PDB file of C-alpha atoms and ligand atoms in Angstrom:
ATOM      1  CA  MET P   1      12.491 -10.224  -2.126  1.00 71.00           C
ATOM      2  CA  THR P   2      12.397  -6.441  -1.812  1.00 69.00           C
ATOM      3  CA  ASN P   3      13.953  -4.998  -4.961  1.00 67.00           C
ATOM      4  CA  VAL P   4      15.133  -1.720  -3.425  1.00 67.00           C
ATOM      5  CA  ALA P   5      16.788  -0.592  -0.208  1.00 65.00           C
ATOM      6  CA  ALA P   6      14.990   2.110   1.776  1.00 68.00           C
ATOM      7  CA  ALA P   7      17.810   4.546   0.906  1.00 64.00           C
ATOM      8  CA  GLU P   8      17.195   4.145  -2.853  1.00 63.00           C
ATOM      9  CA  LEU P   9      13.686   5.526  -2.401  1.00 59.00           C
ATOM     10  CA  ASN P  10      15.290   8.886  -1.483  1.00 64.00           C
ATOM     11  CA  TYR P  11      12.887   9.628   1.356  1.00 64.00           C
ATOM     12  CA  HIS P  12      15.726  10.949   3.528  1.00 65.00           C
ATOM     13  CA  HIS P  13      16.093  14.128   1.431  1.00 63.00           C
ATOM     14  CA  TYR P  14      12.409  14.545   0.663  1.00 65.00           C
ATOM     15  CA  PRO P  15      10.648  17.397   2.531  1.00 70.00           C
ATOM     16  CA  LEU P  16       7.846  15.476   4.197  1.00 72.00           C
ATOM     17  CA  ALA P  17       5.072  17.993   3.615  1.00 74.00           C
ATOM     18  CA  LYS P  18       5.954  17.775  -0.078  1.00 75.00           C
ATOM     19  CA  TYR P  19       5.959  13.982   0.121  1.00 77.00           C
ATOM     20  CA  ASP P  20       2.395  13.966   1.479  1.00 82.00           C
ATOM     21  CA  ARG P  21       1.249  16.126  -1.434  1.00 83.00           C
ATOM     22  CA  ASP P  22       3.280  14.177  -3.961  1.00 81.00           C
ATOM     23  CA  ILE P  23       2.086  10.662  -3.038  1.00 82.00           C
ATOM     24  CA  VAL P  24      -1.493  11.821  -3.511  1.00 86.00           C
ATOM     25  CA  ASN P  25      -0.666  13.500  -6.838  1.00 87.00           C
ATOM     26  CA  ALA P  26       1.692  10.848  -8.205  1.00 88.00           C
ATOM     27  CA  ILE P  27      -0.581   7.858  -7.605  1.00 93.00           C
ATOM     28  CA  PRO P  28      -3.597   8.088  -9.887  1.00 95.00           C
ATOM     29  CA  PHE P  29      -6.846   7.650  -7.896  1.00 96.00           C
ATOM     30  CA  HIS P  30      -5.064   7.684  -4.504  1.00 95.00           C
ATOM     31  CA  ARG P  31      -8.160   9.341  -2.976  1.00 95.00           C
ATOM     32  CA  GLU P  32     -10.640   6.941  -4.598  1.00 96.00           C
ATOM     33  CA  LEU P  33      -8.533   3.973  -3.500  1.00 96.00           C
ATOM     34  CA  HIS P  34      -8.852   5.131   0.094  1.00 97.00           C
ATOM     35  CA  GLU P  35     -12.587   5.772  -0.251  1.00 97.00           C
ATOM     36  CA  GLN P  36     -13.002   2.147  -1.331  1.00 98.00           C
ATOM     37  CA  LEU P  37     -10.688   0.925   1.437  1.00 98.00           C
ATOM     38  CA  LEU P  38     -12.869   2.687   4.006  1.00 97.00           C
ATOM     39  CA  ALA P  39     -16.028   1.310   2.383  1.00 97.00           C
ATOM     40  CA  ALA P  40     -14.627  -2.229   2.726  1.00 98.00           C
ATOM     41  CA  ILE P  41     -13.685  -1.622   6.373  1.00 98.00           C
ATOM     42  CA  GLU P  42     -17.138  -0.169   7.050  1.00 97.00           C
ATOM     43  CA  ALA P  43     -18.777  -3.252   5.525  1.00 97.00           C
ATOM     44  CA  HIS P  44     -16.750  -5.752   7.595  1.00 97.00           C
ATOM     45  CA  PHE P  45     -15.901  -4.142  10.944  1.00 98.00           C
ATOM     46  CA  ASP P  46     -17.752  -2.656  13.909  1.00 97.00           C
ATOM     47  CA  VAL P  47     -16.468   0.787  14.960  1.00 97.00           C
ATOM     48  CA  ASN P  48     -17.091  -0.022  18.618  1.00 97.00           C
ATOM     49  CA  LYS P  49     -14.902  -3.128  18.763  1.00 98.00           C
ATOM     50  CA  ASN P  50     -11.196  -3.516  19.403  1.00 98.00           C
ATOM     51  CA  TYR P  51      -9.522  -5.143  16.411  1.00 98.00           C
ATOM     52  CA  GLN P  52      -5.850  -5.861  15.807  1.00 98.00           C
ATOM     53  CA  VAL P  53      -4.768  -4.005  12.668  1.00 98.00           C
ATOM     54  CA  LEU P  54      -1.452  -4.234  10.797  1.00 98.00           C
ATOM     55  CA  ASP P  55      -0.344  -1.765   8.085  1.00 98.00           C
ATOM     56  CA  LEU P  56       2.551  -2.843   5.864  1.00 98.00           C
ATOM     57  CA  GLY P  57       4.530   0.088   4.447  1.00 97.00           C
ATOM     58  CA  VAL P  58       2.881   2.783   6.569  1.00 97.00           C
ATOM     59  CA  GLY P  59       4.784   5.630   4.872  1.00 94.00           C
ATOM     60  CA  THR P  60       3.783   8.933   6.466  1.00 93.00           C
ATOM     61  CA  GLY P  61       0.636   7.337   7.864  1.00 96.00           C
ATOM     62  CA  LEU P  62      -2.020   8.591   5.435  1.00 95.00           C
ATOM     63  CA  THR P  63      -3.734   5.198   5.140  1.00 97.00           C
ATOM     64  CA  THR P  64      -3.488   4.267   8.825  1.00 98.00           C
ATOM     65  CA  GLU P  65      -4.809   7.678   9.831  1.00 97.00           C
ATOM     66  CA  LEU P  66      -8.060   6.962   7.985  1.00 97.00           C
ATOM     67  CA  THR P  67      -8.342   3.429   9.374  1.00 98.00           C
ATOM     68  CA  LYS P  68      -7.495   4.567  12.894  1.00 97.00           C
ATOM     69  CA  ASN P  69     -10.067   7.369  12.772  1.00 97.00           C
ATOM     70  CA  TYR P  70     -12.695   4.905  11.591  1.00 97.00           C
ATOM     71  CA  LEU P  71     -11.777   2.194  14.144  1.00 98.00           C
ATOM     72  CA  PRO P  72     -10.863   4.282  17.227  1.00 97.00           C
ATOM     73  CA  GLN P  73     -11.078   1.352  19.666  1.00 97.00           C
ATOM     74  CA  SER P  74      -8.621  -0.787  17.711  1.00 98.00           C
ATOM     75  CA  THR P  75      -4.940  -1.521  18.246  1.00 98.00           C
ATOM     76  CA  PHE P  76      -2.489  -0.816  15.434  1.00 98.00           C
ATOM     77  CA  THR P  77       0.898  -2.130  14.377  1.00 98.00           C
ATOM     78  CA  VAL P  78       2.598  -0.258  11.539  1.00 98.00           C
ATOM     79  CA  VAL P  79       5.768  -1.189   9.683  1.00 98.00           C
ATOM     80  CA  ASP P  80       8.188   0.691   7.449  1.00 96.00           C
ATOM     81  CA  PHE P  81      11.830   0.134   6.537  1.00 94.00           C
ATOM     82  CA  SER P  82      12.458   3.882   6.226  1.00 92.00           C
ATOM     83  CA  SER P  83      13.190   5.534   9.591  1.00 92.00           C
ATOM     84  CA  LYS P  84      12.312   8.916   8.078  1.00 89.00           C
ATOM     85  CA  MET P  85       8.855   7.739   7.044  1.00 91.00           C
ATOM     86  CA  LEU P  86       8.233   6.061  10.380  1.00 95.00           C
ATOM     87  CA  GLN P  87       9.217   9.267  12.175  1.00 92.00           C
ATOM     88  CA  ARG P  88       6.660  11.228  10.139  1.00 91.00           C
ATOM     89  CA  ALA P  89       4.019   8.535  10.752  1.00 95.00           C
ATOM     90  CA  LYS P  90       4.659   8.925  14.497  1.00 96.00           C
ATOM     91  CA  GLN P  91       4.066  12.675  14.250  1.00 93.00           C
ATOM     92  CA  ARG P  92       0.786  12.049  12.454  1.00 93.00           C
ATOM     93  CA  LEU P  93      -0.549   9.036  14.379  1.00 97.00           C
ATOM     94  CA  GLY P  94       0.682   9.650  17.928  1.00 96.00           C
ATOM     95  CA  SER P  95       1.421   6.989  20.496  1.00 96.00           C
ATOM     96  CA  ALA P  96      -1.993   5.761  21.713  1.00 95.00           C
ATOM     97  CA  ASN P  97      -2.838   2.167  20.736  1.00 97.00           C
ATOM     98  CA  ILE P  98      -0.102   1.970  18.147  1.00 98.00           C
ATOM     99  CA  GLU P  99       3.183   0.106  17.831  1.00 98.00           C
ATOM    100  CA  TYR P 100       5.828   1.212  15.327  1.00 98.00           C
ATOM    101  CA  ILE P 101       8.182  -1.328  13.776  1.00 97.00           C
ATOM    102  CA  LEU P 102      11.235  -0.283  11.761  1.00 97.00           C
ATOM    103  CA  GLY P 103      12.095  -3.120   9.399  1.00 96.00           C
ATOM    104  CA  ASP P 104      11.461  -4.964   6.155  1.00 96.00           C
ATOM    105  CA  TYR P 105       8.055  -6.627   6.471  1.00 97.00           C
ATOM    106  CA  SER P 106       9.141  -9.463   4.180  1.00 95.00           C
ATOM    107  CA  LEU P 107      11.870 -10.426   6.680  1.00 95.00           C
ATOM    108  CA  LEU P 108      10.129  -9.678   9.984  1.00 96.00           C
ATOM    109  CA  ASN P 109       8.552 -12.356  12.134  1.00 94.00           C
ATOM    110  CA  PHE P 110       5.295 -11.075  13.574  1.00 93.00           C
ATOM    111  CA  ASP P 111       4.194 -12.651  16.822  1.00 88.00           C
ATOM    112  CA  HIS P 112       0.510 -11.621  16.753  1.00 91.00           C
ATOM    113  CA  GLN P 113      -2.525 -12.414  14.661  1.00 97.00           C
ATOM    114  CA  TYR P 114      -4.603  -9.649  13.122  1.00 98.00           C
ATOM    115  CA  ASN P 115      -8.221  -9.005  12.135  1.00 98.00           C
ATOM    116  CA  LEU P 116      -7.178  -6.608   9.392  1.00 98.00           C
ATOM    117  CA  VAL P 117      -3.993  -6.204   7.354  1.00 98.00           C
ATOM    118  CA  THR P 118      -3.755  -3.202   5.028  1.00 98.00           C
ATOM    119  CA  SER P 119      -1.162  -2.164   2.505  1.00 98.00           C
ATOM    120  CA  VAL P 120      -1.670   0.747   0.121  1.00 98.00           C
ATOM    121  CA  ILE P 121       1.072   1.515  -2.426  1.00 96.00           C
ATOM    122  CA  GLY P 122       3.343  -0.488  -0.163  1.00 95.00           C
ATOM    123  CA  LEU P 123       4.007  -3.858  -1.835  1.00 96.00           C
ATOM    124  CA  HIS P 124       5.173  -2.990  -5.337  1.00 93.00           C
ATOM    125  CA  HIS P 125       8.852  -3.168  -4.399  1.00 90.00           C
ATOM    126  CA  GLN P 126       8.459  -6.913  -3.929  1.00 93.00           C
ATOM    127  CA  ASP P 127       9.415  -9.067  -6.896  1.00 94.00           C
ATOM    128  CA  SER P 128       6.894 -11.705  -8.025  1.00 96.00           C
ATOM    129  CA  ALA P 129       8.248 -14.427  -5.733  1.00 96.00           C
ATOM    130  CA  GLY P 130       8.317 -11.911  -2.887  1.00 96.00           C
ATOM    131  CA  LYS P 131       4.655 -11.021  -3.395  1.00 97.00           C
ATOM    132  CA  ARG P 132       3.653 -14.702  -3.498  1.00 98.00           C
ATOM    133  CA  ALA P 133       5.563 -15.417  -0.276  1.00 97.00           C
ATOM    134  CA  LEU P 134       4.132 -12.334   1.395  1.00 98.00           C
ATOM    135  CA  PHE P 135       0.529 -13.278   0.540  1.00 98.00           C
ATOM    136  CA  LYS P 136       1.074 -16.667   2.235  1.00 98.00           C
ATOM    137  CA  LYS P 137       2.634 -14.935   5.233  1.00 98.00           C
ATOM    138  CA  ILE P 138      -0.272 -12.455   5.503  1.00 98.00           C
ATOM    139  CA  TYR P 139      -2.816 -15.285   5.264  1.00 98.00           C
ATOM    140  CA  LYS P 140      -1.163 -16.972   8.260  1.00 97.00           C
ATOM    141  CA  LEU P 141      -1.042 -13.659  10.151  1.00 98.00           C
ATOM    142  CA  LEU P 142      -4.797 -13.160   9.859  1.00 98.00           C
ATOM    143  CA  LYS P 143      -7.343 -14.487  12.315  1.00 98.00           C
ATOM    144  CA  PRO P 144     -10.108 -16.624  10.783  1.00 97.00           C
ATOM    145  CA  GLY P 145     -12.502 -14.347   8.870  1.00 96.00           C
ATOM    146  CA  GLY P 146      -9.861 -11.600   8.781  1.00 98.00           C
ATOM    147  CA  LEU P 147      -9.395  -9.226   5.889  1.00 98.00           C
ATOM    148  CA  PHE P 148      -6.363  -8.224   3.839  1.00 98.00           C
ATOM    149  CA  ILE P 149      -6.959  -5.021   1.886  1.00 98.00           C
ATOM    150  CA  LEU P 150      -4.357  -4.448  -0.795  1.00 98.00           C
ATOM    151  CA  GLY P 151      -4.289  -1.224  -2.779  1.00 98.00           C
ATOM    152  CA  ASP P 152      -1.461  -0.991  -5.263  1.00 98.00           C
ATOM    153  CA  LEU P 153      -0.288  -0.433  -8.817  1.00 97.00           C
ATOM    154  CA  MET P 154      -0.788  -3.491 -11.025  1.00 97.00           C
ATOM    155  CA  THR P 155      -0.513  -4.040 -14.763  1.00 97.00           C
ATOM    156  CA  SER P 156      -2.751  -6.221 -16.923  1.00 97.00           C
ATOM    157  CA  ALA P 157      -2.204  -9.608 -18.593  1.00 97.00           C
ATOM    158  CA  ASN P 158      -3.694  -8.039 -21.726  1.00 97.00           C
ATOM    159  CA  PRO P 159      -0.670  -6.330 -23.371  1.00 96.00           C
ATOM    160  CA  HIS P 160      -2.799  -3.689 -25.127  1.00 97.00           C
ATOM    161  CA  LEU P 161      -4.567  -2.725 -21.921  1.00 96.00           C
ATOM    162  CA  SER P 162      -1.282  -2.826 -20.045  1.00 95.00           C
ATOM    163  CA  ALA P 163       0.346  -0.467 -22.584  1.00 95.00           C
ATOM    164  CA  ALA P 164      -2.611   1.937 -22.473  1.00 96.00           C
ATOM    165  CA  ASN P 165      -2.733   1.967 -18.676  1.00 95.00           C
ATOM    166  CA  THR P 166       0.993   2.616 -18.418  1.00 93.00           C
ATOM    167  CA  ALA P 167       0.623   5.481 -20.922  1.00 95.00           C
ATOM    168  CA  TYR P 168      -2.249   6.935 -18.854  1.00 96.00           C
ATOM    169  CA  HIS P 169      -0.091   6.636 -15.742  1.00 94.00           C
ATOM    170  CA  TYR P 170       2.812   8.590 -17.308  1.00 94.00           C
ATOM    171  CA  HIS P 171       0.424  11.154 -18.737  1.00 95.00           C
ATOM    172  CA  HIS P 172      -0.937  11.602 -15.204  1.00 94.00           C
ATOM    173  CA  LEU P 173       2.618  12.071 -13.845  1.00 94.00           C
ATOM    174  CA  VAL P 174       3.356  14.737 -16.455  1.00 94.00           C
ATOM    175  CA  GLU P 175       0.089  16.533 -15.759  1.00 94.00           C
ATOM    176  CA  GLN P 176       0.416  16.467 -11.969  1.00 93.00           C
ATOM    177  CA  ALA P 177       4.124  17.240 -11.465  1.00 92.00           C
ATOM    178  CA  THR P 178       4.650  20.780 -10.252  1.00 89.00           C
ATOM    179  CA  ASP P 179       8.196  21.078 -11.670  1.00 91.00           C
ATOM    180  CA  GLU P 180      10.779  19.232 -13.770  1.00 94.00           C
ATOM    181  CA  GLN P 181      12.651  17.725 -10.794  1.00 89.00           C
ATOM    182  CA  THR P 182       9.439  16.291  -9.342  1.00 87.00           C
ATOM    183  CA  LEU P 183       8.567  14.746 -12.700  1.00 91.00           C
ATOM    184  CA  THR P 184      12.075  13.278 -13.004  1.00 92.00           C
ATOM    185  CA  ASP P 185      11.810  11.790  -9.483  1.00 87.00           C
ATOM    186  CA  TRP P 186       8.383  10.272 -10.090  1.00 86.00           C
ATOM    187  CA  ALA P 187       9.187   8.948 -13.564  1.00 89.00           C
ATOM    188  CA  HIS P 188      12.459   7.398 -12.320  1.00 89.00           C
ATOM    189  CA  HIS P 189      10.624   5.839  -9.396  1.00 84.00           C
ATOM    190  CA  HIS P 190       7.945   4.355 -11.621  1.00 87.00           C
ATOM    191  CA  LEU P 191      10.233   3.238 -14.453  1.00 89.00           C
ATOM    192  CA  PHE P 192      13.163   1.828 -12.449  1.00 88.00           C
ATOM    193  CA  LEU P 193      12.100   1.208  -8.842  1.00 83.00           C
ATOM    194  CA  ASN P 194       8.523  -0.043  -9.024  1.00 86.00           C
ATOM    195  CA  GLN P 195       8.123  -3.705  -9.863  1.00 89.00           C
ATOM    196  CA  LEU P 196       4.565  -4.193 -11.036  1.00 95.00           C
ATOM    197  CA  ASP P 197       2.839  -7.517 -11.634  1.00 97.00           C
ATOM    198  CA  THR P 198      -0.476  -8.103 -13.336  1.00 98.00           C
ATOM    199  CA  ILE P 199      -3.788  -7.963 -11.502  1.00 98.00           C
ATOM    200  CA  GLU P 200      -4.422 -11.511 -12.752  1.00 98.00           C
ATOM    201  CA  ASP P 201      -1.206 -12.762 -11.104  1.00 98.00           C
ATOM    202  CA  HIS P 202      -2.045 -10.935  -7.876  1.00 98.00           C
ATOM    203  CA  GLN P 203      -5.482 -12.573  -7.812  1.00 98.00           C
ATOM    204  CA  GLN P 204      -4.069 -16.027  -8.559  1.00 98.00           C
ATOM    205  CA  TRP P 205      -1.329 -15.769  -5.928  1.00 98.00           C
ATOM    206  CA  LEU P 206      -3.815 -14.516  -3.319  1.00 98.00           C
ATOM    207  CA  GLU P 207      -6.204 -17.378  -4.105  1.00 98.00           C
ATOM    208  CA  ASP P 208      -3.287 -19.833  -3.979  1.00 98.00           C
ATOM    209  CA  ALA P 209      -2.562 -18.515  -0.482  1.00 98.00           C
ATOM    210  CA  GLY P 210      -6.177 -19.296   0.496  1.00 98.00           C
ATOM    211  CA  PHE P 211      -7.951 -15.934   0.092  1.00 98.00           C
ATOM    212  CA  LYS P 212     -11.330 -15.187  -1.484  1.00 98.00           C
ATOM    213  CA  VAL P 213     -10.587 -12.104  -3.582  1.00 98.00           C
ATOM    214  CA  GLU P 214     -12.855  -9.261  -4.664  1.00 98.00           C
ATOM    215  CA  VAL P 215     -11.761  -6.434  -6.980  1.00 98.00           C
ATOM    216  CA  ALA P 216     -13.164  -3.384  -5.197  1.00 98.00           C
ATOM    217  CA  PHE P 217     -11.537  -0.745  -7.428  1.00 98.00           C
ATOM    218  CA  GLN P 218      -9.708  -0.778 -10.759  1.00 97.00           C
ATOM    219  CA  GLN P 219      -8.808   2.235 -12.852  1.00 97.00           C
ATOM    220  CA  TRP P 220      -5.693   2.246 -15.082  1.00 97.00           C
ATOM    221  CA  ASN P 221      -2.940   0.548 -13.012  1.00 96.00           C
ATOM    222  CA  THR P 222      -4.526   1.440  -9.673  1.00 97.00           C
ATOM    223  CA  VAL P 223      -6.299  -1.469  -8.009  1.00 98.00           C
ATOM    224  CA  LEU P 224      -7.868  -2.309  -4.662  1.00 98.00           C
ATOM    225  CA  LEU P 225      -8.284  -5.980  -3.776  1.00 98.00           C
ATOM    226  CA  VAL P 226     -10.320  -7.021  -0.747  1.00 98.00           C
ATOM    227  CA  CYS P 227      -9.166 -10.462   0.346  1.00 98.00           C
ATOM    228  CA  ARG P 228     -11.052 -12.517   2.901  1.00 98.00           C
ATOM    229  CA  LYS P 229      -9.481 -15.365   4.903  1.00 98.00           C
TER     230      LYS P 229
HETATM  231  C1  SAM H   1       4.424   4.951  -0.814  1.00 65.06           C
HETATM  232  S1  SAM H   1       4.239   4.655   0.912  1.00 65.06           S
HETATM  233  C2  SAM H   1       2.499   4.564   1.030  1.00 65.06           C
HETATM  234  C3  SAM H   1       1.969   4.943   2.365  1.00 65.06           C
HETATM  235  C4  SAM H   1       0.479   5.106   2.491  1.00 65.06           C
HETATM  236  N1  SAM H   1      -0.190   3.808   2.449  1.00 65.06           N
HETATM  237  C5  SAM H   1      -0.090   6.041   1.454  1.00 65.06           C
HETATM  238  O1  SAM H   1      -0.801   5.575   0.552  1.00 65.06           O
HETATM  239  O2  SAM H   1       0.189   7.233   1.522  1.00 65.06           O
HETATM  240  C6  SAM H   1       4.823   3.005   1.047  1.00 65.06           C
HETATM  241  C7  SAM H   1       5.859   2.779   2.101  1.00 65.06           C
HETATM  242  O3  SAM H   1       6.225   1.394   2.060  1.00 65.06           O
HETATM  243  C8  SAM H   1       7.542   1.305   2.545  1.00 65.06           C
HETATM  244  N2  SAM H   1       8.081  -0.010   2.136  1.00 65.06           N
HETATM  245  C9  SAM H   1       8.293  -0.470   0.882  1.00 65.06           C
HETATM  246  N3  SAM H   1       8.803  -1.716   0.922  1.00 65.06           N
HETATM  247  C10 SAM H   1       8.909  -2.052   2.239  1.00 65.06           C
HETATM  248  C11 SAM H   1       9.370  -3.211   2.925  1.00 65.06           C
HETATM  249  N4  SAM H   1       9.827  -4.278   2.267  1.00 65.06           N
HETATM  250  N5  SAM H   1       9.321  -3.232   4.286  1.00 65.06           N
HETATM  251  C12 SAM H   1       8.865  -2.144   4.966  1.00 65.06           C
HETATM  252  N6  SAM H   1       8.429  -1.010   4.367  1.00 65.06           N
HETATM  253  C13 SAM H   1       8.441  -0.961   3.019  1.00 65.06           C
HETATM  254  C14 SAM H   1       8.259   2.510   1.947  1.00 65.06           C
HETATM  255  O4  SAM H   1       9.382   2.888   2.716  1.00 65.06           O
HETATM  256  C15 SAM H   1       7.144   3.566   1.980  1.00 65.06           C
HETATM  257  O5  SAM H   1       7.267   4.390   3.096  1.00 65.06           O
END
């Protein structure tokens, strides 16, 4: 289940240029996460081929822009339940070889199969049962040999590590926020809206769904998992 409605995320009153800056600043290692995502895509896909790619929680399109630039022959489907975000993604990504879907990915029925499913900072509003169900759904959506690349915030099963990583995350928010309102927004989002699970649970649930999982990046609560069908 998704634990928030799109409206609770406040994107409708967020100036979008500020949002683009803020997502990069508020998520520790957002840039490094994307470098590793591209490295994984580079290792598994041929730039000259046409793949079917699905991005869950496209936001303003920062992740899909990188993937689309790297795989220019491929066909993209992107999903978001915020019309405002989808509108901004359209401005960024254009209309060639891309389908936009407004809706909650946990409720949608997709009628295609994909070579690559990505989601970066897009699944942490699912509760634990929702993540488990989604991993099974994504496994079925992938073609044999397909890849699911999941970049997101995850805690640790080790309570000491988990406490330290959460402290680092808040310290990062305080350091990066440009003003008090931005800090309040980010801290509220992280404390009350995000629903983080441990990296160990993510790995277990992905393996239960059938994936072979590799941890491609892990720093504080920021993790990239590369999951092969
Ligand atoms: C924080 S953005 C990240 C976008 C991009 N990957 C990046 O890193 O900049 C995640 C997006 O996921 C969307 N989202 C969250 N839960 C969703 C759901 N259940 N269905 C569809 N979209 C969802 C939010 O509206 C938001 O736009």
